[in-house]
Amino acid sequence: MSTVTPPLDDLVDRLHVVALPMRVRFRGITVREVALIEGPAGWGEFGAFVEYEPPEAAHWLASAVEAAYEPAPAVRRDRIPINATVPAVAADRVPEVLNRFPGARTAKVKVAEPGQSLADDVARVNAVRALVPSVRVDANGGWTVDEAVVAASALTADGPLEYIEQPCATVAELAQLRRRVDVPIAADESIRKADDPLRVVREGAADVAVLKVAPLGGVTRMLEIADQIDIPIVVSSALDSAVGIGRGLLAAAALPDLPYACGLGTGGLFVDDVVEPAAPVDGYLSVAPVIADPARVAALTATPDRRQWWIDRIKACRPLMS
């Protein structure tokens, strides 16, 4: 986690809480609320989802503090390939979503959405497959092992999948599933929500590791974990604002190898953001510091009661950062 623990008063003085309207429902929400810290080293984002308790949310605060108060690491590349992100929309809305990711040659499709069927997933994936050459899916741990076996077969009946991300909830289930299907398995929650993020690799439960900066406690901590992982890495976002996306791009740019497109194109899911949205160019986003636009921050500022909610949350999380 961050090596800096700023005084609470300083964090509050530098705090901007914003509410970003979304184009489509994602993770069950239509407005994404995050707390931004305008620090001496840059802008940091504290965006732990509201249901996360302080021990888990403290990692996200540490990531924000690192970005706001500590120097950035050296980078190895100045642009990052990104995947399009397709929420659990109806198949006929897929072209509309993909239009927001110009040049993307890979798409990640959400599947296993509560209230939807496997047939819905297949229709959505096939609609994406018709427009983008490489497709991966993300189930967010929504299947049992047996359900995942059936889903893997159905979702590959009309074409290959690059991988299935977090098809089941536990490391043991992922390991079991990996022995039963030919589709590569990627781990996300089994890394970022785990007390031991390396367990999934030690137990042979994944072919790909999906790493997210904020849940792991910042860029430095993510790079430390990446250095101990001997399978390919995909850097992804956690429905971040442009500030958080900038940190993900920085982390991806610092990795020695980057064999897959990264999940850092979720800015297209917002109606508005704290900077002018950066559209991908030929499927890539540039790596550069993100400085929030004061006018946009003002226009997107959350209500005073929500600001106080985030201040109270920072008070609860700050002692747990290290």
PDB file of C-alpha atoms in Angstrom:
ATOM      1  CA  MET A   1       0.000   0.000   0.000  1.00  0.00           C
ATOM      2  CA  SER A   2       0.959   3.655  -0.062  1.00  0.00           C
ATOM      3  CA  THR A   3       3.942   4.609   2.093  1.00  0.00           C
ATOM      4  CA  VAL A   4       2.350   8.004   2.791  1.00  0.00           C
ATOM      5  CA  THR A   5      -0.461   8.616   5.275  1.00  0.00           C
ATOM      6  CA  PRO A   6      -1.485  12.272   4.907  1.00  0.00           C
ATOM      7  CA  PRO A   7      -3.256  14.089   7.738  1.00  0.00           C
ATOM      8  CA  LEU A   8      -7.024  13.714   7.573  1.00  0.00           C
ATOM      9  CA  ASP A   9      -7.523  17.481   7.320  1.00  0.00           C
ATOM     10  CA  ASP A  10      -5.254  17.607   4.275  1.00  0.00           C
ATOM     11  CA  LEU A  11      -7.177  14.808   2.550  1.00  0.00           C
ATOM     12  CA  VAL A  12     -10.497  16.537   3.216  1.00  0.00           C
ATOM     13  CA  ASP A  13      -9.179  19.894   1.983  1.00  0.00           C
ATOM     14  CA  ARG A  14      -8.103  18.278  -1.287  1.00  0.00           C
ATOM     15  CA  LEU A  15     -11.281  16.217  -1.745  1.00  0.00           C
ATOM     16  CA  HIS A  16     -13.716  16.483  -4.674  1.00  0.00           C
ATOM     17  CA  VAL A  17     -16.671  14.067  -4.713  1.00  0.00           C
ATOM     18  CA  VAL A  18     -18.236  13.670  -8.138  1.00  0.00           C
ATOM     19  CA  ALA A  19     -21.204  11.735  -9.528  1.00  0.00           C
ATOM     20  CA  LEU A  20     -20.698  10.521 -13.098  1.00  0.00           C
ATOM     21  CA  PRO A  21     -23.853   9.601 -15.066  1.00  0.00           C
ATOM     22  CA  MET A  22     -23.562   6.391 -17.057  1.00  0.00           C
ATOM     23  CA  ARG A  23     -24.847   5.557 -20.530  1.00  0.00           C
ATOM     24  CA  VAL A  24     -26.048   2.090 -19.533  1.00  0.00           C
ATOM     25  CA  ARG A  25     -26.542   0.230 -16.282  1.00  0.00           C
ATOM     26  CA  PHE A  26     -23.287  -1.418 -15.211  1.00  0.00           C
ATOM     27  CA  ARG A  27     -22.749  -3.398 -11.998  1.00  0.00           C
ATOM     28  CA  GLY A  28     -26.357  -2.478 -11.199  1.00  0.00           C
ATOM     29  CA  ILE A  29     -25.745   1.295 -11.130  1.00  0.00           C
ATOM     30  CA  THR A  30     -26.462   4.212 -13.463  1.00  0.00           C
ATOM     31  CA  VAL A  31     -24.413   6.838 -11.596  1.00  0.00           C
ATOM     32  CA  ARG A  32     -20.798   6.222 -10.568  1.00  0.00           C
ATOM     33  CA  GLU A  33     -19.735   8.172  -7.513  1.00  0.00           C
ATOM     34  CA  VAL A  34     -16.019   8.630  -6.736  1.00  0.00           C
ATOM     35  CA  ALA A  35     -13.927  10.792  -4.430  1.00  0.00           C
ATOM     36  CA  LEU A  36     -10.989  12.552  -6.103  1.00  0.00           C
ATOM     37  CA  ILE A  37      -7.950  13.865  -4.228  1.00  0.00           C
ATOM     38  CA  GLU A  38      -6.117  16.805  -5.788  1.00  0.00           C
ATOM     39  CA  GLY A  39      -2.654  16.169  -4.353  1.00  0.00           C
ATOM     40  CA  PRO A  40       0.823  17.651  -4.664  1.00  0.00           C
ATOM     41  CA  ALA A  41       1.938  14.862  -7.042  1.00  0.00           C
ATOM     42  CA  GLY A  42      -1.264  14.676  -9.094  1.00  0.00           C
ATOM     43  CA  TRP A  43      -4.886  13.523  -8.912  1.00  0.00           C
ATOM     44  CA  GLY A  44      -5.889  10.346  -7.094  1.00  0.00           C
ATOM     45  CA  GLU A  45      -9.182   8.466  -7.146  1.00  0.00           C
ATOM     46  CA  PHE A  46     -10.900   6.753  -4.219  1.00  0.00           C
ATOM     47  CA  GLY A  47     -13.761   4.871  -5.813  1.00  0.00           C
ATOM     48  CA  ALA A  48     -14.343   1.722  -3.767  1.00  0.00           C
ATOM     49  CA  PHE A  49     -17.904   0.598  -4.472  1.00  0.00           C
ATOM     50  CA  VAL A  50     -20.316   1.714  -1.799  1.00  0.00           C
ATOM     51  CA  GLU A  51     -21.006  -1.797  -0.497  1.00  0.00           C
ATOM     52  CA  TYR A  52     -17.327  -2.458   0.280  1.00  0.00           C
ATOM     53  CA  GLU A  53     -16.461  -2.451   3.970  1.00  0.00           C
ATOM     54  CA  PRO A  54     -13.486  -0.385   5.266  1.00  0.00           C
ATOM     55  CA  PRO A  55     -10.878  -3.208   5.298  1.00  0.00           C
ATOM     56  CA  GLU A  56     -11.354  -3.730   1.557  1.00  0.00           C
ATOM     57  CA  ALA A  57     -12.014  -0.081   0.691  1.00  0.00           C
ATOM     58  CA  ALA A  58      -8.766   0.922   2.449  1.00  0.00           C
ATOM     59  CA  HIS A  59      -6.780  -0.543  -0.461  1.00  0.00           C
ATOM     60  CA  TRP A  60      -8.602   1.816  -2.819  1.00  0.00           C
ATOM     61  CA  LEU A  61      -7.845   4.781  -0.557  1.00  0.00           C
ATOM     62  CA  ALA A  62      -4.166   3.794  -0.482  1.00  0.00           C
ATOM     63  CA  SER A  63      -4.171   3.797  -4.275  1.00  0.00           C
ATOM     64  CA  ALA A  64      -5.664   7.302  -4.333  1.00  0.00           C
ATOM     65  CA  VAL A  65      -3.128   8.571  -1.808  1.00  0.00           C
ATOM     66  CA  GLU A  66      -0.242   7.085  -3.809  1.00  0.00           C
ATOM     67  CA  ALA A  67      -1.416   8.877  -6.956  1.00  0.00           C
ATOM     68  CA  ALA A  68      -1.957  12.192  -5.164  1.00  0.00           C
ATOM     69  CA  TYR A  69       1.206  12.266  -3.038  1.00  0.00           C
ATOM     70  CA  GLU A  70       3.901  10.006  -4.555  1.00  0.00           C
ATOM     71  CA  PRO A  71       5.978  10.152  -7.782  1.00  0.00           C
ATOM     72  CA  ALA A  72       4.980   7.943 -10.703  1.00  0.00           C
ATOM     73  CA  PRO A  73       7.089   4.946 -11.763  1.00  0.00           C
ATOM     74  CA  ALA A  74       9.058   4.835 -15.000  1.00  0.00           C
ATOM     75  CA  VAL A  75       7.179   3.538 -18.048  1.00  0.00           C
ATOM     76  CA  ARG A  76       8.176   1.281 -20.946  1.00  0.00           C
ATOM     77  CA  ARG A  77       5.547   2.289 -23.529  1.00  0.00           C
ATOM     78  CA  ASP A  78       3.503   5.400 -24.337  1.00  0.00           C
ATOM     79  CA  ARG A  79       0.267   3.809 -25.537  1.00  0.00           C
ATOM     80  CA  ILE A  80      -1.796   0.838 -24.407  1.00  0.00           C
ATOM     81  CA  PRO A  81      -4.079  -1.445 -26.457  1.00  0.00           C
ATOM     82  CA  ILE A  82      -7.530  -1.587 -24.900  1.00  0.00           C
ATOM     83  CA  ASN A  83     -10.553  -3.824 -25.207  1.00  0.00           C
ATOM     84  CA  ALA A  84     -14.078  -2.599 -25.777  1.00  0.00           C
ATOM     85  CA  THR A  85     -16.343  -3.298 -22.795  1.00  0.00           C
ATOM     86  CA  VAL A  86     -19.855  -4.506 -23.557  1.00  0.00           C
ATOM     87  CA  PRO A  87     -22.244  -4.520 -20.570  1.00  0.00           C
ATOM     88  CA  ALA A  88     -25.106  -6.997 -20.323  1.00  0.00           C
ATOM     89  CA  VAL A  89     -27.161  -5.178 -22.946  1.00  0.00           C
ATOM     90  CA  ALA A  90     -29.550  -6.708 -25.451  1.00  0.00           C
ATOM     91  CA  ALA A  91     -27.837  -8.006 -28.583  1.00  0.00           C
ATOM     92  CA  ASP A  92     -29.358  -5.271 -30.733  1.00  0.00           C
ATOM     93  CA  ARG A  93     -27.582  -2.607 -28.634  1.00  0.00           C
ATOM     94  CA  VAL A  94     -24.119  -4.072 -29.211  1.00  0.00           C
ATOM     95  CA  PRO A  95     -23.257  -1.925 -32.284  1.00  0.00           C
ATOM     96  CA  GLU A  96     -24.125   1.224 -30.328  1.00  0.00           C
ATOM     97  CA  VAL A  97     -21.798   0.205 -27.492  1.00  0.00           C
ATOM     98  CA  LEU A  98     -18.938  -0.815 -29.784  1.00  0.00           C
ATOM     99  CA  ASN A  99     -19.098   2.502 -31.625  1.00  0.00           C
ATOM    100  CA  ARG A 100     -17.625   4.094 -28.500  1.00  0.00           C
ATOM    101  CA  PHE A 101     -14.426   2.032 -28.891  1.00  0.00           C
ATOM    102  CA  PRO A 102     -13.087   2.958 -32.340  1.00  0.00           C
ATOM    103  CA  GLY A 103     -10.398   0.645 -33.609  1.00  0.00           C
ATOM    104  CA  ALA A 104     -10.715  -1.872 -30.755  1.00  0.00           C
ATOM    105  CA  ARG A 105      -9.827  -5.358 -31.959  1.00  0.00           C
ATOM    106  CA  THR A 106     -10.778  -7.049 -28.691  1.00  0.00           C
ATOM    107  CA  ALA A 107     -14.040  -6.854 -26.734  1.00  0.00           C
ATOM    108  CA  LYS A 108     -14.893  -8.011 -23.222  1.00  0.00           C
ATOM    109  CA  VAL A 109     -18.539  -8.997 -22.893  1.00  0.00           C
ATOM    110  CA  LYS A 110     -20.365  -9.209 -19.564  1.00  0.00           C
ATOM    111  CA  VAL A 111     -22.231 -12.492 -19.080  1.00  0.00           C
ATOM    112  CA  ALA A 112     -24.020 -14.321 -16.251  1.00  0.00           C
ATOM    113  CA  GLU A 113     -25.997 -11.194 -15.366  1.00  0.00           C
ATOM    114  CA  PRO A 114     -28.715 -11.910 -12.765  1.00  0.00           C
ATOM    115  CA  GLY A 115     -32.099 -12.138 -14.444  1.00  0.00           C
ATOM    116  CA  GLN A 116     -30.663 -13.040 -17.843  1.00  0.00           C
ATOM    117  CA  SER A 117     -30.294 -16.410 -19.539  1.00  0.00           C
ATOM    118  CA  LEU A 118     -27.397 -18.180 -21.210  1.00  0.00           C
ATOM    119  CA  ALA A 119     -29.252 -17.641 -24.501  1.00  0.00           C
ATOM    120  CA  ASP A 120     -29.055 -13.887 -23.858  1.00  0.00           C
ATOM    121  CA  ASP A 121     -25.305 -14.235 -23.298  1.00  0.00           C
ATOM    122  CA  VAL A 122     -24.815 -16.239 -26.495  1.00  0.00           C
ATOM    123  CA  ALA A 123     -26.799 -13.700 -28.534  1.00  0.00           C
ATOM    124  CA  ARG A 124     -24.769 -10.807 -27.096  1.00  0.00           C
ATOM    125  CA  VAL A 125     -21.429 -12.540 -27.657  1.00  0.00           C
ATOM    126  CA  ASN A 126     -22.327 -13.470 -31.224  1.00  0.00           C
ATOM    127  CA  ALA A 127     -23.400  -9.888 -31.929  1.00  0.00           C
ATOM    128  CA  VAL A 128     -19.981  -8.738 -30.706  1.00  0.00           C
ATOM    129  CA  ARG A 129     -18.189 -11.500 -32.609  1.00  0.00           C
ATOM    130  CA  ALA A 130     -19.755 -10.220 -35.833  1.00  0.00           C
ATOM    131  CA  LEU A 131     -18.022  -6.859 -35.358  1.00  0.00           C
ATOM    132  CA  VAL A 132     -14.791  -7.494 -33.403  1.00  0.00           C
ATOM    133  CA  PRO A 133     -12.210 -10.199 -34.188  1.00  0.00           C
ATOM    134  CA  SER A 134     -11.266 -11.183 -30.624  1.00  0.00           C
ATOM    135  CA  VAL A 135     -13.826 -11.740 -27.841  1.00  0.00           C
ATOM    136  CA  ARG A 136     -13.421 -12.448 -24.114  1.00  0.00           C
ATOM    137  CA  VAL A 137     -16.235 -12.746 -21.565  1.00  0.00           C
ATOM    138  CA  ASP A 138     -16.525 -11.834 -17.880  1.00  0.00           C
ATOM    139  CA  ALA A 139     -18.907 -13.714 -15.582  1.00  0.00           C
ATOM    140  CA  ASN A 140     -17.915 -11.990 -12.311  1.00  0.00           C
ATOM    141  CA  GLY A 141     -18.030 -15.341 -10.499  1.00  0.00           C
ATOM    142  CA  GLY A 142     -21.641 -15.893 -11.495  1.00  0.00           C
ATOM    143  CA  TRP A 143     -21.543 -19.606 -12.374  1.00  0.00           C
ATOM    144  CA  THR A 144     -21.061 -22.894 -10.574  1.00  0.00           C
ATOM    145  CA  VAL A 145     -18.468 -25.203 -12.133  1.00  0.00           C
ATOM    146  CA  ASP A 146     -21.141 -27.233 -13.926  1.00  0.00           C
ATOM    147  CA  GLU A 147     -22.877 -24.087 -15.188  1.00  0.00           C
ATOM    148  CA  ALA A 148     -19.546 -22.737 -16.421  1.00  0.00           C
ATOM    149  CA  VAL A 149     -18.849 -25.959 -18.351  1.00  0.00           C
ATOM    150  CA  VAL A 150     -22.198 -25.644 -20.129  1.00  0.00           C
ATOM    151  CA  ALA A 151     -21.690 -21.915 -20.727  1.00  0.00           C
ATOM    152  CA  ALA A 152     -18.183 -22.402 -22.120  1.00  0.00           C
ATOM    153  CA  SER A 153     -19.533 -24.885 -24.641  1.00  0.00           C
ATOM    154  CA  ALA A 154     -22.447 -22.647 -25.663  1.00  0.00           C
ATOM    155  CA  LEU A 155     -20.342 -19.495 -25.913  1.00  0.00           C
ATOM    156  CA  THR A 156     -17.725 -21.161 -28.123  1.00  0.00           C
ATOM    157  CA  ALA A 157     -20.173 -22.978 -30.411  1.00  0.00           C
ATOM    158  CA  ASP A 158     -19.968 -20.183 -33.006  1.00  0.00           C
ATOM    159  CA  GLY A 159     -16.382 -19.079 -32.499  1.00  0.00           C
ATOM    160  CA  PRO A 160     -13.466 -19.023 -30.043  1.00  0.00           C
ATOM    161  CA  LEU A 161     -13.093 -17.010 -26.851  1.00  0.00           C
ATOM    162  CA  GLU A 162      -9.793 -15.409 -25.879  1.00  0.00           C
ATOM    163  CA  TYR A 163     -10.632 -16.333 -22.283  1.00  0.00           C
ATOM    164  CA  ILE A 164     -13.424 -16.485 -19.695  1.00  0.00           C
ATOM    165  CA  GLU A 165     -12.822 -14.066 -16.837  1.00  0.00           C
ATOM    166  CA  GLN A 166     -13.763 -15.180 -13.312  1.00  0.00           C
ATOM    167  CA  PRO A 167     -16.339 -17.784 -14.375  1.00  0.00           C
ATOM    168  CA  CYS A 168     -16.681 -19.088 -10.795  1.00  0.00           C
ATOM    169  CA  ALA A 169     -16.282 -17.416  -7.426  1.00  0.00           C
ATOM    170  CA  THR A 170     -13.564 -19.431  -5.689  1.00  0.00           C
ATOM    171  CA  VAL A 171     -10.001 -20.447  -6.506  1.00  0.00           C
ATOM    172  CA  ALA A 172     -10.875 -24.110  -5.976  1.00  0.00           C
ATOM    173  CA  GLU A 173     -13.726 -23.848  -8.492  1.00  0.00           C
ATOM    174  CA  LEU A 174     -11.501 -22.115 -11.039  1.00  0.00           C
ATOM    175  CA  ALA A 175      -8.901 -24.862 -10.709  1.00  0.00           C
ATOM    176  CA  GLN A 176     -11.549 -27.554 -11.130  1.00  0.00           C
ATOM    177  CA  LEU A 177     -13.105 -25.805 -14.136  1.00  0.00           C
ATOM    178  CA  ARG A 178      -9.735 -25.310 -15.791  1.00  0.00           C
ATOM    179  CA  ARG A 179      -9.353 -29.099 -15.921  1.00  0.00           C
ATOM    180  CA  ARG A 180     -12.766 -29.504 -17.582  1.00  0.00           C
ATOM    181  CA  VAL A 181     -12.751 -26.912 -20.382  1.00  0.00           C
ATOM    182  CA  ASP A 182     -10.404 -25.945 -23.199  1.00  0.00           C
ATOM    183  CA  VAL A 183     -11.114 -22.211 -22.942  1.00  0.00           C
ATOM    184  CA  PRO A 184      -8.408 -20.234 -21.059  1.00  0.00           C
ATOM    185  CA  ILE A 185      -9.488 -19.017 -17.608  1.00  0.00           C
ATOM    186  CA  ALA A 186      -8.693 -15.535 -16.290  1.00  0.00           C
ATOM    187  CA  ALA A 187      -8.851 -14.595 -12.605  1.00  0.00           C
ATOM    188  CA  ASP A 188      -9.988 -11.162 -11.414  1.00  0.00           C
ATOM    189  CA  GLU A 189     -11.881 -11.185  -8.100  1.00  0.00           C
ATOM    190  CA  SER A 190      -9.822 -14.195  -6.985  1.00  0.00           C
ATOM    191  CA  ILE A 191      -6.815 -11.861  -7.077  1.00  0.00           C
ATOM    192  CA  ARG A 192      -8.065  -8.396  -6.178  1.00  0.00           C
ATOM    193  CA  LYS A 193     -10.440  -9.472  -3.378  1.00  0.00           C
ATOM    194  CA  ALA A 194      -8.129 -12.109  -1.885  1.00  0.00           C
ATOM    195  CA  ASP A 195      -6.042 -11.921   1.268  1.00  0.00           C
ATOM    196  CA  ASP A 196      -3.404 -13.794  -0.755  1.00  0.00           C
ATOM    197  CA  PRO A 197      -3.574 -12.510  -4.359  1.00  0.00           C
ATOM    198  CA  LEU A 198      -0.949 -15.018  -5.526  1.00  0.00           C
ATOM    199  CA  ARG A 199      -2.852 -18.127  -4.425  1.00  0.00           C
ATOM    200  CA  VAL A 200      -4.713 -18.403  -7.720  1.00  0.00           C
ATOM    201  CA  VAL A 201      -1.402 -18.701  -9.560  1.00  0.00           C
ATOM    202  CA  ARG A 202       0.185 -21.151  -7.103  1.00  0.00           C
ATOM    203  CA  GLU A 203      -2.820 -23.463  -7.366  1.00  0.00           C
ATOM    204  CA  GLY A 204      -2.855 -23.466 -11.163  1.00  0.00           C
ATOM    205  CA  ALA A 205      -6.344 -21.979 -11.241  1.00  0.00           C
ATOM    206  CA  ALA A 206      -5.880 -19.471 -14.081  1.00  0.00           C
ATOM    207  CA  ASP A 207      -4.183 -18.934 -17.427  1.00  0.00           C
ATOM    208  CA  VAL A 208      -4.392 -15.126 -17.244  1.00  0.00           C
ATOM    209  CA  ALA A 209      -4.225 -12.704 -14.288  1.00  0.00           C
ATOM    210  CA  VAL A 210      -6.444  -9.620 -14.400  1.00  0.00           C
ATOM    211  CA  LEU A 211      -4.934  -6.920 -12.180  1.00  0.00           C
ATOM    212  CA  LYS A 212      -6.641  -3.694 -11.117  1.00  0.00           C
ATOM    213  CA  VAL A 213      -4.685  -0.849  -9.572  1.00  0.00           C
ATOM    214  CA  ALA A 214      -7.116   0.511  -6.990  1.00  0.00           C
ATOM    215  CA  PRO A 215      -8.266  -2.766  -5.376  1.00  0.00           C
ATOM    216  CA  LEU A 216      -4.639  -3.869  -5.008  1.00  0.00           C
ATOM    217  CA  GLY A 217      -3.558  -0.672  -3.236  1.00  0.00           C
ATOM    218  CA  GLY A 218      -1.910   1.312  -6.013  1.00  0.00           C
ATOM    219  CA  VAL A 219       0.445   1.090  -8.985  1.00  0.00           C
ATOM    220  CA  THR A 220       3.521   0.141  -6.930  1.00  0.00           C
ATOM    221  CA  ARG A 221       1.733  -2.695  -5.142  1.00  0.00           C
ATOM    222  CA  MET A 222       0.200  -3.939  -8.406  1.00  0.00           C
ATOM    223  CA  LEU A 223       3.640  -4.023 -10.048  1.00  0.00           C
ATOM    224  CA  GLU A 224       5.050  -5.921  -7.048  1.00  0.00           C
ATOM    225  CA  ILE A 225       2.320  -8.547  -7.436  1.00  0.00           C
ATOM    226  CA  ALA A 226       2.820  -8.676 -11.204  1.00  0.00           C
ATOM    227  CA  ASP A 227       6.511  -9.372 -10.674  1.00  0.00           C
ATOM    228  CA  GLN A 228       5.594 -12.574  -8.804  1.00  0.00           C
ATOM    229  CA  ILE A 229       3.122 -13.858 -11.396  1.00  0.00           C
ATOM    230  CA  ASP A 230       4.322 -16.165 -14.174  1.00  0.00           C
ATOM    231  CA  ILE A 231       1.200 -16.059 -16.339  1.00  0.00           C
ATOM    232  CA  PRO A 232       0.154 -13.249 -18.740  1.00  0.00           C
ATOM    233  CA  ILE A 233      -1.297 -10.105 -17.158  1.00  0.00           C
ATOM    234  CA  VAL A 234      -4.188  -7.915 -18.242  1.00  0.00           C
ATOM    235  CA  VAL A 235      -4.543  -4.549 -16.510  1.00  0.00           C
ATOM    236  CA  SER A 236      -8.177  -3.567 -16.094  1.00  0.00           C
ATOM    237  CA  SER A 237     -10.218  -0.768 -14.550  1.00  0.00           C
ATOM    238  CA  ALA A 238     -12.768  -0.879 -11.768  1.00  0.00           C
ATOM    239  CA  LEU A 239     -15.289   1.421 -13.461  1.00  0.00           C
ATOM    240  CA  ASP A 240     -12.908   4.311 -12.847  1.00  0.00           C
ATOM    241  CA  SER A 241     -13.175   7.938 -13.833  1.00  0.00           C
ATOM    242  CA  ALA A 242     -10.534   9.291 -16.202  1.00  0.00           C
ATOM    243  CA  VAL A 243      -8.296   9.819 -13.170  1.00  0.00           C
ATOM    244  CA  GLY A 244      -8.356   6.147 -12.239  1.00  0.00           C
ATOM    245  CA  ILE A 245      -8.031   5.070 -15.866  1.00  0.00           C
ATOM    246  CA  GLY A 246      -4.864   7.178 -16.061  1.00  0.00           C
ATOM    247  CA  ARG A 247      -3.362   5.164 -13.213  1.00  0.00           C
ATOM    248  CA  GLY A 248      -4.290   1.908 -14.924  1.00  0.00           C
ATOM    249  CA  LEU A 249      -2.620   3.068 -18.129  1.00  0.00           C
ATOM    250  CA  LEU A 250       0.461   4.035 -16.119  1.00  0.00           C
ATOM    251  CA  ALA A 251       0.610   0.580 -14.525  1.00  0.00           C
ATOM    252  CA  ALA A 252       0.200  -1.139 -17.885  1.00  0.00           C
ATOM    253  CA  ALA A 253       2.919   1.068 -19.345  1.00  0.00           C
ATOM    254  CA  ALA A 254       5.318   0.030 -16.567  1.00  0.00           C
ATOM    255  CA  LEU A 255       4.936  -3.740 -17.053  1.00  0.00           C
ATOM    256  CA  PRO A 256       7.778  -5.601 -18.783  1.00  0.00           C
ATOM    257  CA  ASP A 257       5.362  -7.467 -21.079  1.00  0.00           C
ATOM    258  CA  LEU A 258       1.822  -6.714 -22.198  1.00  0.00           C
ATOM    259  CA  PRO A 259       0.596  -9.537 -24.442  1.00  0.00           C
ATOM    260  CA  TYR A 260      -3.145  -8.773 -24.213  1.00  0.00           C
ATOM    261  CA  ALA A 261      -5.326  -5.726 -24.725  1.00  0.00           C
ATOM    262  CA  CYS A 262      -6.162  -4.093 -21.398  1.00  0.00           C
ATOM    263  CA  GLY A 263      -9.583  -3.411 -19.894  1.00  0.00           C
ATOM    264  CA  LEU A 264      -9.019   0.320 -19.582  1.00  0.00           C
ATOM    265  CA  GLY A 265     -11.588   1.623 -22.047  1.00  0.00           C
ATOM    266  CA  THR A 266     -14.522   1.881 -19.643  1.00  0.00           C
ATOM    267  CA  GLY A 267     -14.527   5.683 -19.870  1.00  0.00           C
ATOM    268  CA  GLY A 268     -16.870   5.210 -22.819  1.00  0.00           C
ATOM    269  CA  LEU A 269     -19.535   4.009 -20.387  1.00  0.00           C
ATOM    270  CA  PHE A 270     -19.885   7.511 -18.871  1.00  0.00           C
ATOM    271  CA  VAL A 271     -22.048  10.306 -20.250  1.00  0.00           C
ATOM    272  CA  ASP A 272     -19.575  12.813 -18.786  1.00  0.00           C
ATOM    273  CA  ASP A 273     -16.253  12.694 -16.958  1.00  0.00           C
ATOM    274  CA  VAL A 274     -13.845  15.019 -15.153  1.00  0.00           C
ATOM    275  CA  VAL A 275     -11.784  15.525 -18.316  1.00  0.00           C
ATOM    276  CA  GLU A 276     -12.695  15.567 -21.980  1.00  0.00           C
ATOM    277  CA  PRO A 277     -13.115  11.862 -22.771  1.00  0.00           C
ATOM    278  CA  ALA A 278     -10.134  10.392 -24.628  1.00  0.00           C
ATOM    279  CA  ALA A 279     -11.293   8.270 -27.539  1.00  0.00           C
ATOM    280  CA  PRO A 280      -9.096   5.309 -28.462  1.00  0.00           C
ATOM    281  CA  VAL A 281      -6.989   5.766 -31.590  1.00  0.00           C
ATOM    282  CA  ASP A 282      -6.662   2.558 -33.589  1.00  0.00           C
ATOM    283  CA  GLY A 283      -7.623   0.672 -30.426  1.00  0.00           C
ATOM    284  CA  TYR A 284      -5.002   2.355 -28.217  1.00  0.00           C
ATOM    285  CA  LEU A 285      -5.073   4.933 -25.410  1.00  0.00           C
ATOM    286  CA  SER A 286      -2.118   7.219 -24.732  1.00  0.00           C
ATOM    287  CA  VAL A 287      -0.282   7.188 -21.405  1.00  0.00           C
ATOM    288  CA  ALA A 288      -0.239  10.667 -19.825  1.00  0.00           C
ATOM    289  CA  PRO A 289      -0.980  12.315 -16.459  1.00  0.00           C
ATOM    290  CA  VAL A 290      -4.663  13.142 -15.997  1.00  0.00           C
ATOM    291  CA  ILE A 291      -5.477  16.567 -14.567  1.00  0.00           C
ATOM    292  CA  ALA A 292      -9.160  17.031 -13.804  1.00  0.00           C
ATOM    293  CA  ASP A 293     -10.906  20.008 -15.420  1.00  0.00           C
ATOM    294  CA  PRO A 294     -12.163  22.334 -12.641  1.00  0.00           C
ATOM    295  CA  ALA A 295     -15.284  23.257 -14.614  1.00  0.00           C
ATOM    296  CA  ARG A 296     -16.203  19.626 -15.172  1.00  0.00           C
ATOM    297  CA  VAL A 297     -15.506  18.763 -11.532  1.00  0.00           C
ATOM    298  CA  ALA A 298     -17.781  21.608 -10.452  1.00  0.00           C
ATOM    299  CA  ALA A 299     -20.555  20.516 -12.819  1.00  0.00           C
ATOM    300  CA  LEU A 300     -20.353  16.898 -11.641  1.00  0.00           C
ATOM    301  CA  THR A 301     -19.991  17.621  -7.915  1.00  0.00           C
ATOM    302  CA  ALA A 302     -22.089  15.357  -5.711  1.00  0.00           C
ATOM    303  CA  THR A 303     -24.497  16.659  -3.077  1.00  0.00           C
ATOM    304  CA  PRO A 304     -23.136  17.841   0.299  1.00  0.00           C
ATOM    305  CA  ASP A 305     -24.548  14.814   2.099  1.00  0.00           C
ATOM    306  CA  ARG A 306     -22.716  12.515  -0.300  1.00  0.00           C
ATOM    307  CA  ARG A 307     -19.483  14.437   0.220  1.00  0.00           C
ATOM    308  CA  GLN A 308     -19.892  13.924   3.964  1.00  0.00           C
ATOM    309  CA  TRP A 309     -20.513  10.211   3.381  1.00  0.00           C
ATOM    310  CA  TRP A 310     -17.153   9.936   1.583  1.00  0.00           C
ATOM    311  CA  ILE A 311     -15.397  11.974   4.285  1.00  0.00           C
ATOM    312  CA  ASP A 312     -16.746   9.563   6.902  1.00  0.00           C
ATOM    313  CA  ARG A 313     -15.580   6.679   4.759  1.00  0.00           C
ATOM    314  CA  ILE A 314     -12.076   8.129   4.491  1.00  0.00           C
ATOM    315  CA  LYS A 315     -12.024   8.481   8.296  1.00  0.00           C
ATOM    316  CA  ALA A 316     -12.874   4.778   8.604  1.00  0.00           C
ATOM    317  CA  CYS A 317     -10.405   3.606   5.949  1.00  0.00           C
ATOM    318  CA  ARG A 318      -7.393   5.825   6.599  1.00  0.00           C
ATOM    319  CA  PRO A 319      -6.166   3.935   9.722  1.00  0.00           C
ATOM    320  CA  LEU A 320      -6.357   0.669   7.782  1.00  0.00           C
ATOM    321  CA  MET A 321      -4.180   1.716   4.852  1.00  0.00           C
ATOM    322  CA  SER A 322      -0.990   0.162   6.207  1.00  0.00           C
TER     323      SER A 322
END
